[in-house]
PDB file of C-alpha atoms in Angstrom:
ATOM      1  CA  PHE A  26      94.276  13.643 175.359  1.00 85.00           C
ATOM      2  CA  GLY A  27      94.128  15.500 172.035  1.00 91.00           C
ATOM      3  CA  VAL A  28      90.725  14.039 171.152  1.00 86.00           C
ATOM      4  CA  THR A  29      87.847  15.950 169.609  1.00 83.00           C
ATOM      5  CA  VAL A  30      84.361  14.729 170.485  1.00 83.00           C
ATOM      6  CA  THR A  31      81.431  15.663 168.254  1.00 78.00           C
ATOM      7  CA  TYR A  32      77.928  14.557 169.091  1.00 80.00           C
ATOM      8  CA  SER A  33      74.451  14.872 167.668  1.00 82.00           C
ATOM      9  CA  HIS A  34      71.297  15.057 169.761  1.00 87.00           C
ATOM     10  CA  GLU A  35      68.552  12.864 168.292  1.00 89.00           C
ATOM     11  CA  ARG A  36      64.977  13.920 168.939  1.00 91.00           C
ATOM     12  CA  VAL A  37      63.973  10.795 167.010  1.00 92.00           C
ATOM     13  CA  LEU A  38      66.275   7.786 167.385  1.00 93.00           C
ATOM     14  CA  MET A  39      68.208   7.230 164.166  1.00 95.00           C
ATOM     15  CA  GLY A  40      69.670   3.763 164.802  1.00 95.00           C
ATOM     16  CA  THR A  41      73.362   2.957 164.946  1.00 94.00           C
ATOM     17  CA  ALA A  42      74.057   3.950 161.338  1.00 97.00           C
ATOM     18  CA  GLY A  43      71.549   6.792 161.021  1.00 96.00           C
ATOM     19  CA  ALA A  44      73.275   8.515 163.930  1.00 93.00           C
ATOM     20  CA  ALA A  45      76.657   8.241 162.183  1.00 94.00           C
ATOM     21  CA  LYS A  46      75.200   9.602 158.937  1.00 95.00           C
ATOM     22  CA  ARG A  47      74.135  12.786 160.739  1.00 93.00           C
ATOM     23  CA  LEU A  48      77.821  13.424 161.496  1.00 92.00           C
ATOM     24  CA  ALA A  49      78.919  12.960 157.854  1.00 95.00           C
ATOM     25  CA  PRO A  50      80.119  16.577 157.452  1.00 94.00           C
ATOM     26  CA  PHE A  51      82.739  15.906 160.141  1.00 92.00           C
ATOM     27  CA  LEU A  52      83.821  12.460 158.921  1.00 93.00           C
ATOM     28  CA  ASP A  53      86.366  12.880 156.135  1.00 95.00           C
ATOM     29  CA  GLU A  54      88.863  10.314 157.438  1.00 95.00           C
ATOM     30  CA  PRO A  55      88.571   6.915 159.151  1.00 96.00           C
ATOM     31  CA  PHE A  56      86.475   7.153 162.312  1.00 96.00           C
ATOM     32  CA  VAL A  57      85.589   4.956 165.281  1.00 96.00           C
ATOM     33  CA  VAL A  58      82.016   3.931 166.060  1.00 96.00           C
ATOM     34  CA  ALA A  59      81.276   2.576 169.541  1.00 95.00           C
ATOM     35  CA  TYR A  60      77.756   1.588 170.498  1.00 94.00           C
ATOM     36  CA  GLY A  61      76.513   3.322 173.638  1.00 91.00           C
ATOM     37  CA  ASP A  62      75.718   0.093 175.503  1.00 93.00           C
ATOM     38  CA  VAL A  63      79.261  -1.291 175.250  1.00 94.00           C
ATOM     39  CA  PHE A  64      81.534  -1.299 178.308  1.00 94.00           C
ATOM     40  CA  THR A  65      85.028  -2.390 177.306  1.00 94.00           C
ATOM     41  CA  ASN A  66      88.755  -2.003 177.751  1.00 94.00           C
ATOM     42  CA  LEU A  67      89.297  -2.764 174.067  1.00 95.00           C
ATOM     43  CA  ASN A  68      92.644  -1.630 172.673  1.00 96.00           C
ATOM     44  CA  LEU A  69      91.528   0.908 170.050  1.00 96.00           C
ATOM     45  CA  THR A  70      95.103   1.451 168.874  1.00 97.00           C
ATOM     46  CA  ARG A  71      95.322  -2.233 167.913  1.00 96.00           C
ATOM     47  CA  LEU A  72      91.929  -2.122 166.143  1.00 98.00           C
ATOM     48  CA  ILE A  73      92.895   1.010 164.184  1.00 97.00           C
ATOM     49  CA  ALA A  74      96.261  -0.532 163.225  1.00 97.00           C
ATOM     50  CA  ALA A  75      94.476  -3.666 161.990  1.00 96.00           C
ATOM     51  CA  HIS A  76      92.114  -1.507 159.930  1.00 96.00           C
ATOM     52  CA  HIS A  77      95.039   0.295 158.281  1.00 94.00           C
ATOM     53  CA  ALA A  78      96.721  -3.051 157.557  1.00 93.00           C
ATOM     54  CA  TYR A  79      93.536  -4.365 155.917  1.00 92.00           C
ATOM     55  CA  GLN A  80      93.268  -1.159 153.859  1.00 89.00           C
ATOM     56  CA  ARG A  81      96.721  -1.776 152.411  1.00 88.00           C
ATOM     57  CA  LEU A  82      95.802  -5.390 151.666  1.00 82.00           C
ATOM     58  CA  GLU A  83      92.536  -4.657 149.869  1.00 60.00           C
ATOM     59  CA  SER A  84      93.113  -1.093 148.612  1.00 61.00           C
ATOM     60  CA  CYS A  85      90.010   1.135 148.673  1.00 61.00           C
ATOM     61  CA  ASP A  86      87.461  -1.689 149.039  1.00 85.00           C
ATOM     62  CA  THR A  87      87.820  -1.804 152.823  1.00 92.00           C
ATOM     63  CA  LEU A  88      84.844  -0.105 154.473  1.00 96.00           C
ATOM     64  CA  ALA A  89      85.201  -1.183 158.102  1.00 98.00           C
ATOM     65  CA  THR A  90      87.052  -3.323 160.607  1.00 98.00           C
ATOM     66  CA  LEU A  91      84.819  -4.743 163.323  1.00 98.00           C
ATOM     67  CA  ALA A  92      85.947  -5.771 166.790  1.00 98.00           C
ATOM     68  CA  LEU A  93      84.597  -9.277 167.416  1.00 97.00           C
ATOM     69  CA  TYR A  94      84.077 -11.418 170.495  1.00 95.00           C
ATOM     70  CA  GLN A  95      82.638 -14.808 171.387  1.00 93.00           C
ATOM     71  CA  VAL A  96      79.201 -14.758 172.981  1.00 91.00           C
ATOM     72  CA  PRO A  97      77.258 -17.283 175.065  1.00 89.00           C
ATOM     73  CA  ASN A  98      73.908 -16.284 173.476  1.00 88.00           C
ATOM     74  CA  PRO A  99      74.409 -15.834 169.723  1.00 92.00           C
ATOM     75  CA  THR A 100      70.745 -14.982 169.051  1.00 92.00           C
ATOM     76  CA  ALA A 101      71.176 -11.662 170.885  1.00 89.00           C
ATOM     77  CA  CYS A 102      73.974 -10.368 168.643  1.00 92.00           C
ATOM     78  CA  GLY A 103      75.095  -9.644 165.114  1.00 94.00           C
ATOM     79  CA  LEU A 104      76.938 -12.786 164.052  1.00 96.00           C
ATOM     80  CA  VAL A 105      79.973 -12.691 161.802  1.00 97.00           C
ATOM     81  CA  GLU A 106      81.481 -15.344 159.560  1.00 97.00           C
ATOM     82  CA  LEU A 107      85.089 -14.800 158.469  1.00 97.00           C
ATOM     83  CA  ASP A 108      87.278 -16.352 155.815  1.00 95.00           C
ATOM     84  CA  ALA A 109      90.798 -17.557 156.671  1.00 94.00           C
ATOM     85  CA  ALA A 110      92.253 -14.059 156.138  1.00 91.00           C
ATOM     86  CA  GLY A 111      89.759 -12.380 158.493  1.00 94.00           C
ATOM     87  CA  ARG A 112      87.457 -10.910 155.853  1.00 95.00           C
ATOM     88  CA  VAL A 113      83.763 -10.933 156.732  1.00 96.00           C
ATOM     89  CA  THR A 114      81.862 -13.296 154.431  1.00 96.00           C
ATOM     90  CA  ARG A 115      78.502 -13.151 156.193  1.00 96.00           C
ATOM     91  CA  PHE A 116      76.798 -10.933 158.753  1.00 95.00           C
ATOM     92  CA  VAL A 117      73.421 -11.749 160.292  1.00 95.00           C
ATOM     93  CA  GLU A 118      71.895  -9.522 162.971  1.00 93.00           C
ATOM     94  CA  LYS A 119      70.211 -11.392 165.843  1.00 94.00           C
ATOM     95  CA  PRO A 120      69.291 -14.595 164.000  1.00 94.00           C
ATOM     96  CA  PRO A 121      66.653 -17.020 165.269  1.00 95.00           C
ATOM     97  CA  PRO A 122      68.096 -20.077 167.072  1.00 95.00           C
ATOM     98  CA  ASP A 123      67.777 -22.357 164.032  1.00 96.00           C
ATOM     99  CA  GLN A 124      69.905 -19.960 161.933  1.00 94.00           C
ATOM    100  CA  VAL A 125      72.857 -19.529 164.324  1.00 96.00           C
ATOM    101  CA  PHE A 126      76.079 -20.386 162.491  1.00 96.00           C
ATOM    102  CA  THR A 127      78.749 -19.173 164.947  1.00 95.00           C
ATOM    103  CA  ASP A 128      79.304 -17.643 168.360  1.00 94.00           C
ATOM    104  CA  LEU A 129      81.528 -14.890 166.926  1.00 96.00           C
ATOM    105  CA  ALA A 130      79.732 -11.553 167.237  1.00 96.00           C
ATOM    106  CA  ASN A 131      80.076  -7.879 166.439  1.00 96.00           C
ATOM    107  CA  ALA A 132      81.380  -6.149 169.573  1.00 96.00           C
ATOM    108  CA  GLY A 133      79.775  -2.819 168.677  1.00 96.00           C
ATOM    109  CA  VAL A 134      83.139  -1.106 168.197  1.00 98.00           C
ATOM    110  CA  MET A 135      84.474  -0.564 164.695  1.00 98.00           C
ATOM    111  CA  VAL A 136      86.734   1.567 162.534  1.00 98.00           C
ATOM    112  CA  CYS A 137      84.916   2.856 159.448  1.00 98.00           C
ATOM    113  CA  GLU A 138      85.889   4.598 156.245  1.00 97.00           C
ATOM    114  CA  PRO A 139      83.817   7.654 155.275  1.00 97.00           C
ATOM    115  CA  GLU A 140      82.663   5.740 152.173  1.00 96.00           C
ATOM    116  CA  ILE A 141      80.496   3.534 154.404  1.00 98.00           C
ATOM    117  CA  LEU A 142      78.185   6.516 154.850  1.00 98.00           C
ATOM    118  CA  ARG A 143      77.064   6.105 151.214  1.00 97.00           C
ATOM    119  CA  PHE A 144      75.155   3.011 152.304  1.00 98.00           C
ATOM    120  CA  ILE A 145      73.066   5.063 154.759  1.00 98.00           C
ATOM    121  CA  PRO A 146      70.134   7.233 153.624  1.00 97.00           C
ATOM    122  CA  GLU A 147      69.715  10.779 154.944  1.00 93.00           C
ATOM    123  CA  GLU A 148      67.584  11.368 158.054  1.00 90.00           C
ATOM    124  CA  THR A 149      66.415   7.756 158.263  1.00 93.00           C
ATOM    125  CA  SER A 150      66.644   5.338 161.151  1.00 95.00           C
ATOM    126  CA  PHE A 151      69.190   2.804 159.907  1.00 97.00           C
ATOM    127  CA  ASP A 152      71.270   0.085 161.541  1.00 96.00           C
ATOM    128  CA  PHE A 153      74.817  -1.057 160.780  1.00 97.00           C
ATOM    129  CA  GLY A 154      74.055  -4.704 161.542  1.00 95.00           C
ATOM    130  CA  ARG A 155      70.630  -5.016 159.946  1.00 95.00           C
ATOM    131  CA  GLU A 156      71.152  -2.869 156.866  1.00 97.00           C
ATOM    132  CA  VAL A 157      74.604  -1.402 156.246  1.00 98.00           C
ATOM    133  CA  PHE A 158      76.864  -4.442 156.663  1.00 97.00           C
ATOM    134  CA  PRO A 159      74.686  -6.806 154.578  1.00 96.00           C
ATOM    135  CA  ALA A 160      74.372  -4.151 151.824  1.00 97.00           C
ATOM    136  CA  ALA A 161      78.125  -3.509 151.818  1.00 97.00           C
ATOM    137  CA  LEU A 162      78.859  -7.226 151.542  1.00 96.00           C
ATOM    138  CA  ALA A 163      76.314  -7.583 148.718  1.00 96.00           C
ATOM    139  CA  ALA A 164      78.076  -4.715 146.895  1.00 95.00           C
ATOM    140  CA  GLY A 165      81.403  -6.566 147.164  1.00 93.00           C
ATOM    141  CA  LYS A 166      82.928  -4.194 149.694  1.00 94.00           C
ATOM    142  CA  ALA A 167      85.387  -5.498 152.273  1.00 95.00           C
ATOM    143  CA  LEU A 168      84.542  -5.702 155.954  1.00 97.00           C
ATOM    144  CA  TRP A 169      87.130  -7.220 158.258  1.00 97.00           C
ATOM    145  CA  GLY A 170      86.942  -8.791 161.686  1.00 97.00           C
ATOM    146  CA  GLN A 171      89.424  -8.455 164.525  1.00 96.00           C
ATOM    147  CA  ALA A 172      88.860 -10.648 167.593  1.00 94.00           C
ATOM    148  CA  ILE A 173      89.360  -8.905 170.917  1.00 93.00           C
ATOM    149  CA  ASP A 174      92.428 -10.038 172.833  1.00 89.00           C
ATOM    150  CA  HIS A 175      92.058 -12.457 175.751  1.00 87.00           C
ATOM    151  CA  THR A 176      93.125  -9.644 178.117  1.00 89.00           C
ATOM    152  CA  GLU A 177      90.264  -7.414 176.944  1.00 90.00           C
ATOM    153  CA  TYR A 178      86.668  -7.567 178.076  1.00 90.00           C
ATOM    154  CA  LEU A 179      83.425  -6.418 176.552  1.00 90.00           C
ATOM    155  CA  ILE A 180      80.104  -6.227 178.364  1.00 91.00           C
ATOM    156  CA  ASP A 181      76.803  -5.293 176.746  1.00 89.00           C
ATOM    157  CA  ILE A 182      75.386  -3.134 179.549  1.00 93.00           C
ATOM    158  CA  GLY A 183      71.908  -3.122 178.037  1.00 89.00           C
ATOM    159  CA  THR A 184      70.570  -5.334 180.836  1.00 91.00           C
ATOM    160  CA  PRO A 185      70.519  -4.648 184.594  1.00 94.00           C
ATOM    161  CA  ALA A 186      72.561  -7.794 185.314  1.00 93.00           C
ATOM    162  CA  ASN A 187      75.315  -6.833 182.875  1.00 91.00           C
ATOM    163  CA  TYR A 188      75.271  -3.230 184.076  1.00 93.00           C
ATOM    164  CA  ASP A 189      75.836  -4.482 187.644  1.00 94.00           C
ATOM    165  CA  ARG A 190      78.667  -6.718 186.396  1.00 91.00           C
ATOM    166  CA  ALA A 191      80.354  -3.729 184.735  1.00 92.00           C
ATOM    167  CA  GLN A 192      80.049  -1.692 187.934  1.00 91.00           C
ATOM    168  CA  GLN A 193      81.808  -4.463 189.860  1.00 90.00           C
ATOM    169  CA  LEU A 194      84.710  -4.306 187.402  1.00 86.00           C
ATOM    170  CA  CYS A 195      85.029  -0.558 187.801  1.00 82.00           C
ATOM    171  CA  PRO A 196      83.751   0.571 191.215  1.00 72.00           C
ATOM    172  CA  ALA A 197      83.512   4.311 191.914  1.00 67.00           C
TER     173      ALA A 197
END
C-alpha cells in the first residue's frame, strides 16, 4: 500500500497526545491520528482533502481537522461546537450532563499539522481532548470539523457491547 507505520511502545501510558509527541522526530508533515478504540470505515482521503482545503483557507493557523459524528450519549465524548464555516469554536471533553451543548463529537480520527506538537510537553501524559484542543483554541489556532458521511460508520469499541457490534459488521 506504500504506507510506513511507526509505533512507540509505552511502558507508562502517555495519553492520546503524549503518545503522538513521542513520535515528533518522524512527524515533519501533516499526519493522521486515530485512537486505538475506534472501529471505522471513515474515508481518510476525504478527511485529508478537507484538511488541505482548510489550510488554504486559513493559511498556517490550521492545526488539525477532526472527523466528527453524532452520538447518542454526549457525556461520554469530546463535544465540538462549530461555526457556519466548520471551524471549531468550542471543545469540551466528556462534559457533565448539565453542560452538554451538542451531540456532535470528536470521532478520534484527525489530521494534524506538526505544529500541534508544540502544545504537548515532553514525556508527559497528555490528552488531545482535555488539554491540546482547548489550549490551541485559546491561542487562536484553527481547528476544523468534518462530519463523517452517512455511508461511514464509527464505533467506539471500548465496551464489550460495542466490540461485539463491530465484530458483527466484520465477521472473520
